Amino acid sequence: MDFISILSVFVMACFVGYYVVWSVTPALHTPLMAVTNAISSVIVVGALVAGAAEGSVISKWLGLGAVVLASVNIFGGFAVTERMLAMYKKKEKK
Amino acid sequence: MEHVTTPPWAMLAYLAAGVLFIMALRGLSSPATSRAGNRYGMVGMTIAMVTTLLTHGIASLPEIAGAIAVGGGLGFVTARRIKMTDMPQLVAAFHSLVGLAAVLVGLAAYLNPIAFGIAGPDGVIEVQSRIEMGLGIAIGAITFSGSVIAFLKLNGNMSGAPIMLPGRHAINLGTLLAILGLVGYFTQDQAPWVIAVITALSFAIGFLLIIPIGGADMPVVVSMLNSYSGWAAAAMGFTLHNTAMIITGALVGSSGAILSYIMCKAMNRSFISVIAGGFGAAPEAAAGGAAKVQRPWKRGSAEDAAFLMKEAENVIIIPGYGMAVAQAQHVLREMGDLLKKEGVNVKYAIHPVAGRMPGHMNVLLAEANVPYDEVFELEDINGEFAQADVAFIIGANDVVNPAAKTDKSSPIYGMPVFDVDKAKTVMFIKRSMGGVGYAGVDNDVFYMDQTMMLLADAKKMVEDINKALAH
């Protein structure tokens, strides 16, 4: 992909992000932070590329280190979000 | 360009992952759809990871599986065990990990550019990729060290009081310019020292930026670091030409930025003044009012409070950070239940900056099984205080201070606050009369005719009220 198409995706995603985040209810702002944390660990993609590549041993270990860190975040982030969201309950109808 | 070509199906898979992440955030528009949203996020992440492994040769699969298992296990156990009151620290810790991961990925890409498809066979990295890589590492490093400081402050390992270095604005600005200058120089010379100095300076500035920021501004800081972690992921996405990373980075970046904006607005502070730091340090306004005479105030007992609330028709509870510190959310919900049994209409009112991160109080009340349709935001409930018989303030202070509306010299002037002075009776739980809120200002609410001060530990006081109510 050339730079202009990547930039286009980025700019569009910023706008999507802007509108989607404003629609999040303030009561869920903490889960929002936890889940954005989890998804920003998609940086694991870069870590996996480095960890799987041949050519530089240091690079490979840096990559594996990044895989560990990102995995903490992915599993931790989604799990803690799930835990929080499970607590939000409506009033029981009597 | 000598790019390693990503097969079209993989590009589509990354796009799908990006779309699933958008849907994950979209789900959070209501608690009812939020859990489905979280699942979309998990599916998106799985797609992104599997796609990467399939397209990049799986020669080192055992090591990678091991790394995922170690990290994932650690994350999962932490997520299960963490107390809800400690959520701000956890989020800060997670931010730091994203930042550090970005730095490591950036350095790995620098050391092995051919594997990332950003260099020719001679190992010369493309100019555009050097800028993206430099910025990605810088933002990642700032996110890391900034989040570590935020974590230490939130976790109480470090004083929440702002630490002010002389000439810090000049130091910060100089460091920032030096980083940008080096990123520019990096396009001309890909020598290791350039990237090393960029990394070191960025770690330093992340540290310098957060130490002068006081405890009360932590909601802004946590949101801001959330935003940075997104921009770091986006910058790496540019380096790797990966749509999933770019979409996610943009989402997270905007999310954190919007949350910072909401927090600043709720404190009537400009983003710049928060970043400049120092809020909650020696308060000048309070010093100006040092000659203040002792004003009379009324002390109430748990029994008085219980009696008045039993007779009330409408009670509005305003929780603040003090409730979290005292772990009083569960006994508070019991109090709400007891009052509801007496036919009292109970509502909870939450200020946007209550707690140490956006939405902190909502999570704590949800944890204590308070139904979310009894919990209201500032603008939705502020008109109801005139009809309220009791405004019950537990662990909050600045967010009910009328000085924000009337006293132009107050540091919190202009901050939107609850109109508790309109309620028939105000009950204010506070440890003692000595302390003031984080803004360091006195609160006229203490001295109003209709105010009853309940001086005790928040949890103990509510327990006593519950005992009295149960009679």
XYZ file of C-alpha atoms in Angstrom:
565
model
C 0.000 0.000 0.000
C 1.304 3.449 -0.786
C 1.522 6.228 1.762
C -1.542 8.101 0.498
C -3.884 5.121 0.892
C -2.525 4.419 4.368
C -2.979 8.064 5.298
C -6.541 7.952 3.953
C -7.364 4.972 6.149
C -5.837 6.769 9.129
C -7.751 10.016 8.615
C -11.050 8.214 8.058
C -10.447 6.085 11.161
C -9.846 9.242 13.213
C -13.258 10.530 12.185
C -14.929 7.188 12.869
C -13.199 7.124 16.253
C -14.385 10.635 17.038
C -18.048 9.842 16.428
C -18.012 6.358 17.930
C -16.355 7.508 21.148
C -18.757 10.409 21.640
C -21.587 7.891 21.497
C -20.119 5.897 24.408
C -22.168 6.424 27.561
C -20.170 8.129 30.352
C -21.071 5.281 32.705
C -18.876 3.015 30.585
C -15.837 5.269 30.314
C -13.700 3.009 32.500
C -14.485 -0.114 30.425
C -13.829 2.055 27.356
C -10.320 2.737 28.587
C -9.740 -0.911 29.409
C -10.925 -2.110 26.022
C -9.023 0.555 24.064
C -6.029 -0.632 26.009
C -6.629 -4.185 24.886
C -7.128 -3.305 21.235
C -4.166 -0.933 21.058
C -2.132 -4.040 21.783
C -2.766 -4.935 18.150
C 0.821 -3.710 18.067
C 1.424 -7.405 18.755
C 1.240 -7.765 14.969
C 4.553 -5.927 14.682
C 5.949 -7.924 17.572
C 5.009 -11.204 15.892
C 6.658 -10.127 12.631
C 9.866 -9.376 14.521
C 9.632 -12.517 16.625
C 9.104 -14.770 13.607
C 11.752 -13.205 11.369
C 15.219 -14.533 10.708
C 18.182 -12.244 10.201
C 18.763 -10.567 13.530
C 18.857 -12.381 16.835
C 18.466 -9.191 18.895
C 15.527 -8.111 16.788
C 13.920 -11.494 17.300
C 14.254 -11.308 21.078
C 13.002 -7.732 21.165
C 10.033 -8.968 19.171
C 9.391 -11.834 21.566
C 9.651 -9.432 24.503
C 7.074 -7.216 22.850
C 4.844 -10.262 22.284
C 4.922 -10.967 26.029
C 4.057 -7.345 26.918
C 1.305 -7.060 24.332
C -0.156 -10.416 25.403
C -0.405 -9.243 29.011
C -2.441 -6.362 27.706
C -4.586 -8.301 25.273
C -5.630 -11.009 27.698
C -5.666 -8.713 30.722
C -7.488 -5.914 28.916
C -10.263 -8.023 27.457
C -10.669 -10.066 30.641
C -10.944 -7.055 32.912
C -13.374 -5.355 30.525
C -15.502 -8.490 30.483
C -15.425 -8.593 34.281
C -16.499 -4.975 34.575
C -19.231 -5.184 31.961
C -20.707 -8.254 33.643
C -21.334 -6.094 36.733
C -23.542 -3.547 34.996
C -27.065 -4.681 35.716
C -30.450 -3.128 35.217
C -32.980 -2.752 37.983
C -34.860 -6.009 38.423
C -38.425 -5.655 37.308
C -40.744 -6.606 40.116
C 9.720 -0.361 -3.430
C 11.005 -3.663 -2.167
C 8.091 -4.372 0.121
C 7.385 -7.877 1.212
C 3.981 -8.163 -0.409
C 1.114 -8.940 1.901
C -1.367 -11.261 0.146
C -4.757 -9.656 -0.565
C -6.611 -12.033 1.757
C -4.391 -10.957 4.628
C -5.054 -7.295 3.885
C -8.774 -8.028 3.973
C -8.355 -9.895 7.251
C -6.586 -6.899 8.829
C -9.357 -4.648 7.555
C -11.936 -6.982 9.103
C -10.044 -6.840 12.409
C -10.111 -3.033 12.252
C -13.866 -3.027 11.616
C -14.426 -5.430 14.527
C -12.505 -3.040 16.806
C -14.775 -0.191 15.711
C -17.769 -2.384 16.586
C -16.215 -3.158 19.979
C -16.239 0.545 20.851
C -19.657 1.033 19.307
C -21.035 -1.623 21.664
C -20.134 0.567 24.622
C -22.870 3.055 23.757
C -25.093 1.090 26.139
C -24.452 -1.440 28.910
C -26.899 -3.766 27.150
C -24.744 -4.105 24.012
C -21.370 -3.688 25.656
C -20.533 -7.333 26.255
C -21.227 -8.266 22.637
C -18.903 -5.401 21.710
C -16.120 -6.788 23.857
C -16.469 -10.143 22.079
C -16.113 -8.414 18.703
C -12.872 -6.975 20.002
C -11.585 -10.407 20.982
C -12.499 -11.862 17.583
C -10.765 -8.937 15.864
C -7.604 -9.487 17.866
C -7.603 -13.215 17.128
C -7.981 -12.540 13.395
C -5.117 -10.029 13.437
C -2.781 -12.385 15.302
C -3.567 -15.524 13.296
C -3.227 -13.636 10.007
C 0.199 -12.356 11.004
C 1.413 -15.785 12.030
C 0.153 -17.380 8.807
C 1.790 -14.792 6.553
C 5.102 -14.557 8.326
C 6.308 -18.109 8.427
C 5.782 -20.055 11.577
C 9.353 -21.240 12.054
C 9.564 -19.782 15.571
C 6.123 -20.887 16.609
C 7.171 -22.564 19.893
C 8.922 -19.415 21.128
C 5.993 -17.259 20.067
C 3.432 -19.556 21.650
C 5.517 -19.484 24.817
C 5.654 -15.681 24.804
C 1.892 -15.432 24.336
C 1.252 -17.982 27.084
C 3.500 -16.196 29.585
C 2.117 -12.738 28.838
C -1.455 -13.864 28.430
C -1.422 -15.885 31.642
C -0.008 -12.970 33.593
C -2.561 -10.570 32.131
C -5.470 -12.889 32.703
C -4.632 -13.613 36.341
C -4.097 -9.901 37.041
C -7.419 -9.041 35.419
C -9.205 -11.630 37.585
C -7.609 -10.583 40.855
C -7.503 -6.797 40.607
C -9.775 -4.878 42.956
C -12.173 -2.523 41.198
C -10.909 0.393 43.290
C -7.442 -0.230 41.827
C -8.647 0.016 38.256
C -6.893 3.368 37.548
C -3.515 1.858 38.477
C -4.175 -1.206 36.352
C -5.077 0.903 33.334
C -1.952 3.025 33.819
C 0.156 -0.144 34.051
C -1.422 -1.504 30.869
C -0.717 1.778 29.068
C 2.916 1.518 30.022
C 3.095 -1.968 28.504
C 1.643 -0.788 25.180
C 4.205 2.009 25.163
C 7.116 -0.304 25.907
C 5.906 -2.847 23.339
C 5.843 -0.045 20.739
C 9.423 0.873 21.603
C 10.562 -2.755 21.335
C 8.785 -3.248 18.009
C 10.287 -0.018 16.702
C 13.791 -1.070 17.733
C 13.262 -4.552 16.294
C 12.176 -2.994 13.001
C 15.268 -0.786 13.058
C 17.556 -3.782 13.605
C 15.887 -6.034 11.049
C 14.275 -3.666 8.511
C 14.267 -6.216 5.692
C 11.933 -8.513 7.636
C 9.520 -5.612 8.012
C 9.738 -4.778 4.309
C 10.917 -1.246 4.935
C 14.421 -1.492 3.495
C 16.124 -2.527 0.303
C 18.373 -5.610 0.219
C 21.280 -3.336 1.236
C 19.589 -2.637 4.579
C 19.062 1.073 3.916
C 15.751 2.024 5.518
C 13.320 4.101 3.472
C 13.184 7.735 4.521
C 9.458 7.750 5.166
C 9.741 4.644 7.346
C 12.501 6.284 9.356
C 10.209 9.161 10.278
C 7.371 6.809 11.211
C 9.697 4.580 13.185
C 11.332 7.492 15.001
C 7.985 8.995 15.954
C 6.564 5.609 16.945
C 9.478 4.899 19.260
C 9.303 8.405 20.723
C 5.559 8.272 21.432
C 5.881 4.739 22.782
C 8.684 5.734 25.142
C 6.766 8.789 26.381
C 3.713 6.600 26.973
C 5.830 4.109 28.887
C 7.650 6.388 31.293
C 4.649 8.703 31.715
C 2.416 5.749 32.574
C 4.951 4.362 35.026
C 4.883 7.666 36.928
C 1.087 7.786 36.735
C 0.973 4.222 38.069
C 3.298 5.033 40.978
C 1.239 8.104 41.884
C -2.089 6.284 41.647
C -0.797 3.263 43.516
C 0.532 5.450 46.314
C 4.186 4.408 45.800
C 4.847 8.034 45.025
C 3.250 11.129 46.526
C 0.335 12.494 44.533
C 1.626 15.980 45.174
C 3.073 17.678 42.127
C 6.862 17.784 41.907
C 7.928 21.049 40.339
C 11.382 21.356 38.842
C 12.675 24.876 38.314
C 12.653 25.813 34.644
C 10.701 22.686 33.755
C 8.862 24.321 30.869
C 12.140 25.228 29.193
C 13.573 21.752 29.855
C 10.475 20.032 28.480
C 10.246 22.205 25.407
C 13.961 21.817 24.733
C 13.800 18.033 25.059
C 10.753 17.867 22.793
C 12.469 19.964 20.123
C 15.609 17.861 20.430
C 13.567 14.692 19.827
C 11.898 16.174 16.749
C 15.244 17.451 15.491
C 16.805 14.015 15.902
C 13.906 12.349 14.081
C 14.628 14.792 11.258
C 18.339 13.975 11.364
C 17.497 10.267 11.418
C 16.207 10.577 7.836
C 19.751 11.514 6.783
C 21.737 9.160 8.962
C 20.440 5.826 10.212
C 23.240 5.425 12.743
C 22.357 3.501 15.944
C 23.239 6.426 18.228
C 20.466 8.548 16.714
C 17.758 6.037 17.534
C 19.314 5.395 20.960
C 19.272 9.089 21.860
C 15.708 9.512 20.564
C 14.633 6.610 22.786
C 16.477 7.911 25.853
C 15.210 11.489 25.516
C 11.647 10.258 25.004
C 11.801 8.142 28.154
C 13.076 11.227 29.992
C 10.370 13.561 28.767
C 7.564 11.150 29.586
C 8.866 11.164 33.140
C 9.308 14.959 33.228
C 5.837 15.616 31.817
C 3.958 13.639 34.459
C 5.816 14.365 37.723
C 4.500 17.955 38.045
C 0.881 16.856 37.656
C -1.072 16.500 40.892
C -3.427 13.767 42.055
C -6.640 15.599 41.194
C -5.595 15.874 37.559
C -4.961 12.139 37.257
C -8.192 11.482 35.289
C -6.827 13.763 32.574
C -3.381 12.168 32.687
C -4.720 8.634 32.436
C -6.907 9.647 29.483
C -4.027 11.453 27.836
C -1.721 8.443 28.145
C -4.528 6.321 26.729
C -4.471 8.602 23.718
C -0.676 8.408 23.390
C -0.718 4.617 23.443
C -3.101 4.803 20.482
C -0.912 7.177 18.502
C 2.085 4.931 19.201
C 0.201 1.957 17.736
C -0.841 4.068 14.739
C 2.739 5.179 14.064
C 3.856 1.537 14.104
C 0.953 0.758 11.778
C 2.351 3.293 9.303
C 5.764 1.629 9.531
C 4.273 -1.806 8.940
C 1.651 -0.662 6.422
C -0.931 -2.462 8.487
C -4.562 -1.298 8.384
C -5.614 -3.051 11.598
C -2.954 -1.148 13.537
C -3.726 2.161 11.876
C -7.485 1.929 12.427
C -7.000 0.841 16.041
C -4.411 3.503 16.710
C -6.716 6.193 15.369
C -9.646 4.861 17.428
C -7.694 4.682 20.653
C -5.980 7.989 19.980
C -9.282 9.797 19.484
C -10.849 7.976 22.407
C -8.189 9.148 24.828
C -8.251 12.654 23.407
C -12.023 12.923 23.819
C -11.881 11.594 27.374
C -9.161 14.126 28.221
C -11.349 16.861 26.770
C -14.390 15.726 28.792
C -12.321 15.607 31.989
C -10.824 19.050 31.414
C -14.234 20.509 30.716
C -15.639 18.947 33.874
C -12.945 20.751 35.873
C -13.132 23.931 33.810
C -9.412 23.680 33.204
C -7.636 24.011 29.916
C -5.654 21.055 28.668
C -2.550 23.249 28.592
C -2.885 24.185 32.260
C -3.230 20.531 33.244
C -0.109 19.639 31.269
C 1.710 22.601 32.799
C 0.962 20.911 36.104
C 1.057 22.090 39.677
C -2.654 21.823 40.489
C -3.102 20.801 44.108
C 0.245 22.242 45.173
C 0.382 25.000 47.834
C -2.960 26.639 47.115
C -2.670 30.407 46.902
C -6.380 31.095 47.195
C -6.615 29.192 50.463
C -3.641 31.112 51.792
C -5.417 34.334 50.899
C -8.351 33.299 53.056
C -6.144 32.311 55.979
C -7.589 35.023 58.182
C -10.924 33.259 57.989
C -12.932 33.134 61.182
C -14.129 29.814 62.505
C -17.616 29.391 61.212
C -20.286 27.392 63.013
C -21.264 24.003 61.679
C -23.517 21.225 62.873
C -22.485 17.726 63.660
C -24.918 14.867 63.181
C -24.946 11.263 64.305
C -25.644 8.126 62.318
C -29.009 7.872 64.092
C -29.998 11.420 63.083
C -29.024 10.685 59.505
C -30.955 7.416 59.454
C -34.047 9.064 60.923
C -34.053 11.932 58.432
C -33.501 9.685 55.441
C -36.234 7.278 56.505
C -38.689 10.168 56.502
C -37.437 11.457 53.163
C -39.111 11.014 49.815
C -36.108 11.621 47.555
C -32.485 10.956 48.464
C -29.633 11.709 46.081
C -26.280 10.092 46.880
C -23.101 11.756 45.620
C -20.095 9.444 45.803
C -16.517 10.592 45.335
C -12.994 9.258 45.490
C -13.173 9.061 49.296
C -15.815 6.365 48.948
C -13.388 4.309 46.859
C -10.589 4.805 49.378
C -12.845 3.692 52.233
C -14.187 0.764 50.138
C -17.652 1.920 51.162
C -19.514 1.105 47.926
C -21.022 -2.162 49.208
C -22.369 -0.769 52.483
C -23.628 2.232 50.525
C -25.674 -0.017 48.276
C -27.062 -1.759 51.379
C -28.094 1.648 52.668
C -29.823 2.330 49.350
C -31.671 -0.992 49.607
C -32.789 -0.317 53.190
C -34.066 3.113 52.180
C -35.896 1.721 49.162
C -37.623 -0.721 51.502
C -38.868 2.318 53.421
C -40.334 3.659 50.180
C -37.615 6.247 49.637
C -36.656 7.130 46.069
C -32.864 6.719 45.892
C -30.678 8.033 43.080
C -26.943 8.279 42.611
C -25.310 11.344 41.084
C -21.874 11.092 39.522
C -19.611 13.938 38.548
C -17.434 13.335 35.472
C -14.221 13.783 37.478
C -15.287 11.791 40.539
C -12.588 9.214 41.186
C -9.222 8.814 39.576
C -10.280 7.950 36.056
C -13.297 8.563 33.816
C -16.243 6.424 34.873
C -14.473 5.104 37.983
C -17.471 5.631 40.306
C -19.854 3.949 37.870
C -17.746 0.790 37.914
C -17.560 0.754 41.705
C -21.315 1.165 42.059
C -21.879 -1.516 39.427
C -19.547 -3.778 41.393
C -21.703 -3.209 44.470
C -24.758 -4.234 42.433
C -26.280 -0.795 42.121
C -28.489 -0.979 38.998
C -27.098 1.348 36.336
C -30.482 2.976 35.719
C -30.340 4.463 39.243
C -27.052 6.199 38.456
C -27.160 9.616 36.798
C -24.696 12.017 35.249
C -24.286 15.591 36.430
C -26.365 17.336 33.774
C -29.176 14.776 34.006
C -29.743 15.063 37.734
C -28.664 18.562 38.707
C -32.196 19.926 38.226
C -33.562 17.449 40.778
C -31.832 18.750 43.910
C -34.623 21.273 44.459
C -36.998 18.337 44.972
C -34.526 16.289 46.991
C -35.057 15.920 50.719
C -31.535 14.701 51.330
C -28.310 15.118 49.387
C -25.950 12.487 50.792
C -22.308 13.312 50.032
C -19.818 10.528 50.596
C -16.166 11.028 49.776
C -16.761 13.951 47.421
C -15.919 17.570 48.164
C -14.873 19.881 45.340
C -17.693 18.679 43.079
C -20.301 20.087 45.483
C -18.476 23.317 46.322
C -20.655 26.345 45.515
C -17.501 28.485 45.313
C -17.194 27.112 41.785
C -20.324 29.072 40.912
C -19.815 32.247 42.906
C -16.218 32.874 43.920
C -14.143 34.146 41.014
C -10.920 33.881 43.023
C -11.421 30.182 43.743
C -9.148 27.759 41.881
C -12.195 25.697 40.999
C -14.251 28.666 39.734
C -16.264 27.721 36.665
C -16.189 23.999 37.318
C -19.694 22.539 36.955
C -20.856 21.369 40.401
C -23.890 19.712 41.965
C -26.468 22.184 43.296
C -26.625 20.466 46.693
C -27.437 23.769 48.381
C -30.938 23.438 46.892
C -31.640 20.197 48.759
C -33.646 20.395 52.005
C -30.963 18.597 54.000
C -27.342 17.986 53.108
C -25.456 15.169 54.787
C -21.718 15.350 54.371
C -19.563 12.389 55.372
C -16.052 13.511 56.098
C -13.227 12.145 58.187
C -12.689 15.418 60.077
C -13.293 19.131 59.680
C -9.591 19.762 59.097
C -9.019 18.425 55.616
C -10.066 20.109 52.434
C -10.615 18.713 48.941
C -7.862 18.155 46.414
C -8.186 21.698 45.167
C -7.286 22.820 48.697
C -10.274 25.117 49.109
C -12.789 25.490 51.907
C -16.354 24.468 51.164
C -19.334 26.652 52.098
C -21.553 23.592 52.107
C -20.090 22.609 55.508
C -21.527 25.718 57.122
C -25.007 25.869 55.626
C -28.010 25.769 57.955
C -29.340 22.594 56.390
C -26.003 20.769 56.476
C -25.303 17.946 58.874
C -21.659 16.931 59.085
C -21.149 13.212 59.644
C -17.578 13.003 60.845
C -16.184 9.476 60.589
C -14.634 6.998 58.221
C -17.086 6.701 55.327
C -17.547 2.957 55.604
C -17.958 2.998 59.385
C -20.495 5.829 59.196
C -22.616 4.124 56.549
C -22.517 0.871 58.531
C -23.802 2.738 61.574
C -26.536 4.370 59.516
C -27.526 0.940 58.211
C -27.740 -0.401 61.772
C -29.967 2.501 62.735
C -32.113 2.031 59.636
C -32.588 -1.673 60.301
C -34.235 -0.960 63.665
